[in-house]
């Protein structure tokens, strides 16, 4: 069950993520940073609430979309901005950019640039936990399109037969770049694929913080108890284009507008107001605080020097 | 000195390293109950238990990629691929993940893992008989070793398991039964990146890789009887590659033949040739000769396979041509 502090903490992280992406989009459009960024606007509830179920020593593999994974896990945002802009102080020393933000101290194992490359790695982290008799878990995010990679099926089967503590969490946002899910995927609900592997799971509303928190908590407890993997699917929507600058010509404006009415941010905000956990004054304060944090992080980033070119030859071998 | 087989060298390395280090795990298709299709790992599950030695589904992408995940979270996995050719099945996991996970994340991780790759033509056809070392020499971030003797099979595997980088360990199928001496030193290690001079000489440098080494030694004996004392170098590691060993030898001999079971185009010999052009062209008094696989898949029928695989006669002829 979520207490008041947790609910507000999730809200603050959603706000910070949303405001940060808005600022990053402004910076990219103004040519102030040159990064290639896949925005996660609209998917923050699923990402933040799921990560809130983890302990600091658990592992996670995130997917391509958005900053909320890092904000939720507590990676300093100025470091993410340095990764985006190729400056000193980032998490991957100019090698992986914003696509490969990493933070082993908090179990963030990095990201696979090839979609679906995350699944075997998550399985391997699960194997490691089991061999060392730990009770950690691995939370592995992925998109609906990625569930068509062979690695998804191989890894789900592998984790199921070895009872590895991996939570496969699908963010079904309806689109794989420009291809709608119904044109690429044989099932309506990705979570149905669990039946092929004999693992538990369910389809939930990925824009509903409490549903996400409850479902992922259940899967985490199941994994921690040594019972094996789960497959959860949260239905959500990618409110912006595939990347910042995407002309987004492949979707109807009606469809996008319909989903803006399901934007998880105001939905959650109104819920907290109804529950009297949030006042208009507190809301304004949280928003102001998020903007101030981002201003400080951007100021930090701008003072950082760009990575030295010769760094390109470092970090290959241990 | 004891005499052991190449297969026994591999098994002893696995046993010793697993006893020494509880983070070493071994897995792959059929390795546990059956002991591997080449029967290298029999009995290991009994000793080390089902958590550390286990069979996998036929899912190379999942289990090779899992080695990367396990390595970055504190294990030292040793994965057996049944055939080196299956590296291509799992290229994303080998090239982009094992080779690059450390680099793309700015050195945040070490990736200590070994993939055992039975290689080489042995009547098993085009998808079970290749020596694909050269493909992976082209990929940054991987270590590549190709032992040719029982002592190296053991000593290089032990070093590979202890190395903090991903190592592709190519064990040639036709060498499993070969016998050789191994020093009595209990903890015998062969460092990665150090070539072995199998025979010293000054008439010609013959670089031989993996199963070409015993063939090269026979050629060297035959040439010695004809009055030509040639030097045989076994690189043992293809990454890191002992460039100085070859350069020094060529400075002495002025002639070089490279014998390998890779395809000729952009094979190991091509890299050696380019290196010599850059470094010591002035020392070469004859052009480089390569004895390699023609650029065709390895056929299954014995007569066809025999026709394409480099043999003693082809190596001998290449040497003779330069010595004349």
Coordinates of C-alpha atoms in Angstrom, one line a residue, chain A residues 13-269:
Chain A
X13 CA 9.3 12.8 -9.6
X14 CA 6.7 12.8 -12.4
X15 CA 6.6 16.6 -12.3
X16 CA 10.4 16.8 -12.4
X17 CA 10.6 14.3 -15.3
X18 CA 7.9 16.2 -17.3
X19 CA 9.5 19.6 -16.7
X20 CA 12.9 18.3 -17.5
X21 CA 11.8 16.8 -20.9
X22 CA 10.1 20.1 -21.7
X23 CA 13.3 21.9 -21.1
X24 CA 15.4 19.4 -23.0
X25 CA 13.1 19.8 -26.0
X26 CA 13.6 23.6 -25.8
X27 CA 17.3 23.2 -25.6
X28 CA 17.4 20.8 -28.5
X29 CA 15.1 22.9 -30.7
X30 CA 17.2 26.0 -29.9
X31 CA 20.3 24.1 -30.9
X32 CA 21.8 24.5 -27.4
X33 CA 22.4 20.8 -27.0
X34 CA 22.9 18.4 -29.9
X35 CA 21.6 15.2 -28.3
X36 CA 19.2 12.7 -29.8
X37 CA 16.4 12.2 -27.3
X38 CA 13.4 9.9 -27.2
X39 CA 10.9 11.7 -25.0
X40 CA 8.7 9.8 -22.6
X41 CA 6.0 12.4 -22.0
X42 CA 2.8 10.5 -21.1
X43 CA 4.6 7.4 -19.8
X44 CA 6.0 8.8 -16.6
X45 CA 3.4 7.4 -14.3
X46 CA 4.3 3.8 -15.3
X47 CA 8.0 4.4 -15.1
X48 CA 8.1 6.3 -11.8
X49 CA 5.6 4.1 -10.0
X50 CA 7.3 0.9 -11.1
X51 CA 10.7 2.1 -9.9
X52 CA 9.2 3.1 -6.6
X53 CA 8.7 -0.5 -5.8
X54 CA 12.5 -1.3 -5.9
X55 CA 15.1 -1.3 -3.1
X56 CA 18.2 0.7 -3.8
X57 CA 20.2 -2.5 -4.2
X58 CA 17.9 -4.0 -6.9
X59 CA 18.9 -3.9 -10.6
X60 CA 17.0 -2.2 -13.4
X61 CA 17.3 -2.1 -17.2
X62 CA 15.4 0.9 -18.7
X63 CA 14.1 1.4 -22.3
X64 CA 14.7 4.1 -24.9
X65 CA 12.0 6.5 -23.8
X66 CA 12.3 9.4 -21.5
X67 CA 14.1 10.7 -18.5
X68 CA 11.7 9.5 -15.8
X69 CA 13.6 6.2 -15.2
X70 CA 16.7 8.2 -14.1
X71 CA 14.8 10.8 -12.2
X72 CA 12.8 8.0 -10.4
X73 CA 16.0 6.1 -9.5
X74 CA 17.6 9.2 -8.2
X75 CA 20.4 9.7 -10.7
X76 CA 21.5 13.4 -10.4
X77 CA 19.9 15.1 -13.4
X78 CA 22.9 17.3 -14.1
X79 CA 24.8 14.2 -14.9
X80 CA 22.2 13.1 -17.4
X81 CA 22.3 16.5 -19.0
X82 CA 26.1 16.2 -19.3
X83 CA 25.6 12.8 -21.1
X84 CA 23.1 14.5 -23.4
X85 CA 25.5 17.3 -24.3
X86 CA 28.8 15.3 -24.4
X87 CA 30.4 17.1 -21.5
X88 CA 32.5 16.1 -18.5
X89 CA 30.5 14.9 -15.5
X90 CA 28.1 12.6 -17.4
X91 CA 27.7 9.0 -16.4
X92 CA 29.3 7.4 -19.5
X93 CA 32.2 9.8 -20.3
X94 CA 31.0 10.8 -23.7
X95 CA 30.7 7.2 -25.0
X96 CA 27.0 6.4 -24.9
X97 CA 25.3 9.7 -24.8
X98 CA 21.8 10.0 -23.3
X99 CA 20.9 6.6 -24.7
X100 CA 23.3 4.8 -22.3
X101 CA 23.0 6.6 -19.0
X102 CA 24.4 4.3 -16.4
X103 CA 24.6 4.2 -12.6
X104 CA 25.8 0.9 -11.1
X105 CA 25.7 2.4 -7.6
X106 CA 21.9 2.2 -7.9
X107 CA 21.7 -1.0 -9.9
X108 CA 21.1 0.9 -13.2
X109 CA 23.0 -1.5 -15.5
X110 CA 22.8 0.7 -18.7
X111 CA 20.8 0.3 -21.8
X112 CA 21.0 -1.7 -25.0
X113 CA 21.0 0.4 -28.1
X114 CA 19.6 -2.5 -30.1
X115 CA 16.0 -3.0 -28.9
X116 CA 15.6 -6.2 -27.1
X117 CA 19.3 -6.5 -26.2
X118 CA 18.2 -5.7 -22.6
X119 CA 16.4 -9.0 -22.0
X120 CA 19.4 -11.4 -22.0
X121 CA 21.3 -9.0 -19.8
X122 CA 18.5 -8.7 -17.3
X123 CA 18.3 -12.5 -17.3
X124 CA 22.1 -12.6 -16.6
X125 CA 21.7 -10.2 -13.7
X126 CA 18.9 -12.5 -12.4
X127 CA 21.3 -15.5 -12.8
X128 CA 23.9 -13.6 -10.8
X129 CA 21.4 -12.9 -7.9
X130 CA 20.4 -16.6 -7.8
X131 CA 24.0 -18.0 -7.8
X132 CA 24.9 -15.6 -5.0
X133 CA 21.8 -16.4 -3.0
X134 CA 20.7 -12.8 -2.8
X135 CA 17.1 -11.6 -2.7
X136 CA 17.5 -8.7 -5.1
X137 CA 15.3 -8.4 -8.2
X138 CA 15.8 -7.1 -11.8
X139 CA 13.2 -4.7 -13.3
X140 CA 13.4 -4.8 -17.1
X141 CA 11.4 -2.2 -19.0
X142 CA 10.6 -2.6 -22.7
X143 CA 8.2 -1.4 -25.3
X144 CA 5.4 -3.3 -27.1
X145 CA 7.4 -3.4 -30.4
X146 CA 10.3 -5.0 -28.6
X147 CA 8.2 -7.9 -27.5
X148 CA 8.6 -9.2 -31.1
X149 CA 12.3 -9.7 -30.7
X150 CA 13.5 -13.2 -30.3
X151 CA 15.5 -12.2 -27.3
X152 CA 12.2 -11.4 -25.5
X153 CA 10.9 -14.9 -26.0
X154 CA 14.2 -16.6 -25.4
X155 CA 14.8 -14.7 -22.2
X156 CA 11.3 -15.1 -20.8
X157 CA 11.6 -18.8 -21.3
X158 CA 15.1 -19.0 -19.9
X159 CA 14.1 -17.0 -16.8
X160 CA 11.0 -19.1 -16.3
X161 CA 12.8 -22.5 -16.4
X162 CA 15.5 -21.2 -14.1
X163 CA 13.1 -19.2 -11.9
X164 CA 15.1 -16.0 -12.2
X165 CA 14.0 -12.9 -10.3
X166 CA 13.2 -10.7 -13.3
X167 CA 10.1 -8.5 -13.8
X168 CA 9.4 -8.0 -17.5
X169 CA 7.5 -4.7 -17.6
X170 CA 6.1 -3.7 -21.0
X171 CA 5.2 -0.1 -21.7
X172 CA 2.6 -0.6 -24.4
X173 CA 2.3 2.9 -26.0
X174 CA 0.7 1.7 -29.1
X175 CA 3.5 2.6 -31.5
X176 CA 6.9 1.3 -32.6
X177 CA 8.3 4.4 -34.2
X178 CA 5.7 4.8 -37.0
X179 CA 4.2 1.3 -36.9
X180 CA 1.0 0.8 -34.8
X181 CA 1.0 -2.3 -32.5
X182 CA -1.9 -4.0 -34.3
X183 CA 0.2 -4.1 -37.5
X184 CA 3.2 -5.6 -35.9
X185 CA 2.0 -7.8 -33.0
X186 CA 0.0 -10.9 -33.0
X187 CA -1.8 -10.3 -29.7
X188 CA -3.8 -7.3 -28.4
X189 CA -2.4 -7.6 -25.0
X190 CA 1.4 -8.2 -24.7
X191 CA 0.9 -9.7 -21.2
X192 CA -1.0 -12.6 -22.9
X193 CA 2.4 -13.8 -24.1
X194 CA 3.0 -14.9 -20.5
X195 CA 0.8 -18.0 -21.2
X196 CA 3.5 -19.2 -23.7
X197 CA 6.0 -19.3 -20.8
X198 CA 3.9 -20.3 -17.8
X199 CA 4.6 -17.1 -15.9
X200 CA 2.2 -14.8 -13.9
X201 CA 1.4 -11.3 -14.9
X202 CA -1.4 -9.0 -16.1
X203 CA -2.4 -6.1 -18.2
X204 CA -3.0 -2.9 -16.3
X205 CA -3.7 0.8 -17.0
X206 CA -0.2 2.1 -17.2
X207 CA -1.3 5.7 -16.7
X208 CA -2.7 4.8 -13.2
X209 CA 0.0 5.2 -10.6
X210 CA -1.7 3.0 -8.0
X211 CA -2.4 0.1 -10.4
X212 CA 1.2 0.2 -11.6
X213 CA 2.6 0.3 -8.0
X214 CA 0.4 -2.6 -6.9
X215 CA 1.0 -4.9 -9.8
X216 CA 4.8 -4.3 -9.9
X217 CA 5.0 -4.7 -6.1
X218 CA 3.3 -8.1 -6.4
X219 CA 5.7 -9.2 -9.1
X220 CA 8.7 -7.9 -7.1
X221 CA 7.6 -9.9 -4.0
X222 CA 7.1 -13.0 -6.1
X223 CA 10.6 -12.6 -7.6
X224 CA 12.2 -11.8 -4.2
X225 CA 10.7 -15.0 -2.8
X226 CA 12.6 -17.0 -5.5
X227 CA 9.4 -17.9 -7.5
X228 CA 10.6 -16.5 -10.8
X229 CA 9.8 -14.0 -13.4
X230 CA 6.5 -12.1 -14.2
X231 CA 5.3 -10.3 -17.3
X232 CA 3.3 -7.1 -16.7
X233 CA 2.0 -4.8 -19.4
X234 CA 0.9 -1.2 -18.7
X235 CA -1.2 0.4 -21.4
X236 CA 0.0 3.9 -22.0
X237 CA 0.7 6.3 -24.8
X238 CA 3.6 8.2 -26.3
X239 CA 2.2 11.7 -26.3
X240 CA 5.1 13.2 -28.2
X241 CA 6.8 12.0 -31.3
X242 CA 9.4 9.2 -31.4
X243 CA 12.2 11.6 -31.0
X244 CA 12.4 15.4 -30.4
X245 CA 12.0 16.7 -33.9
X246 CA 9.9 13.8 -35.2
X247 CA 7.4 15.2 -37.7
X248 CA 4.9 12.7 -36.3
X249 CA 3.0 12.5 -39.6
X250 CA 2.0 8.9 -39.1
X251 CA -0.7 9.4 -36.4
X252 CA -4.0 11.2 -36.6
X253 CA -4.3 14.3 -34.5
X254 CA -7.6 13.0 -33.2
X255 CA -5.9 9.9 -31.8
X256 CA -3.1 12.0 -30.1
X257 CA -5.7 14.5 -28.7
X258 CA -7.8 11.7 -27.3
X259 CA -4.8 10.4 -25.4
X260 CA -3.8 13.8 -24.1
X261 CA -7.1 13.6 -22.2
X262 CA -5.7 10.5 -20.5
X263 CA -2.4 12.2 -19.6
X264 CA -1.3 10.6 -16.4
X265 CA 0.0 13.8 -14.9
X266 CA -3.3 15.7 -14.4
X267 CA -5.1 12.4 -13.6
X268 CA -2.7 11.7 -10.7
X269 CA -2.7 15.4 -9.7

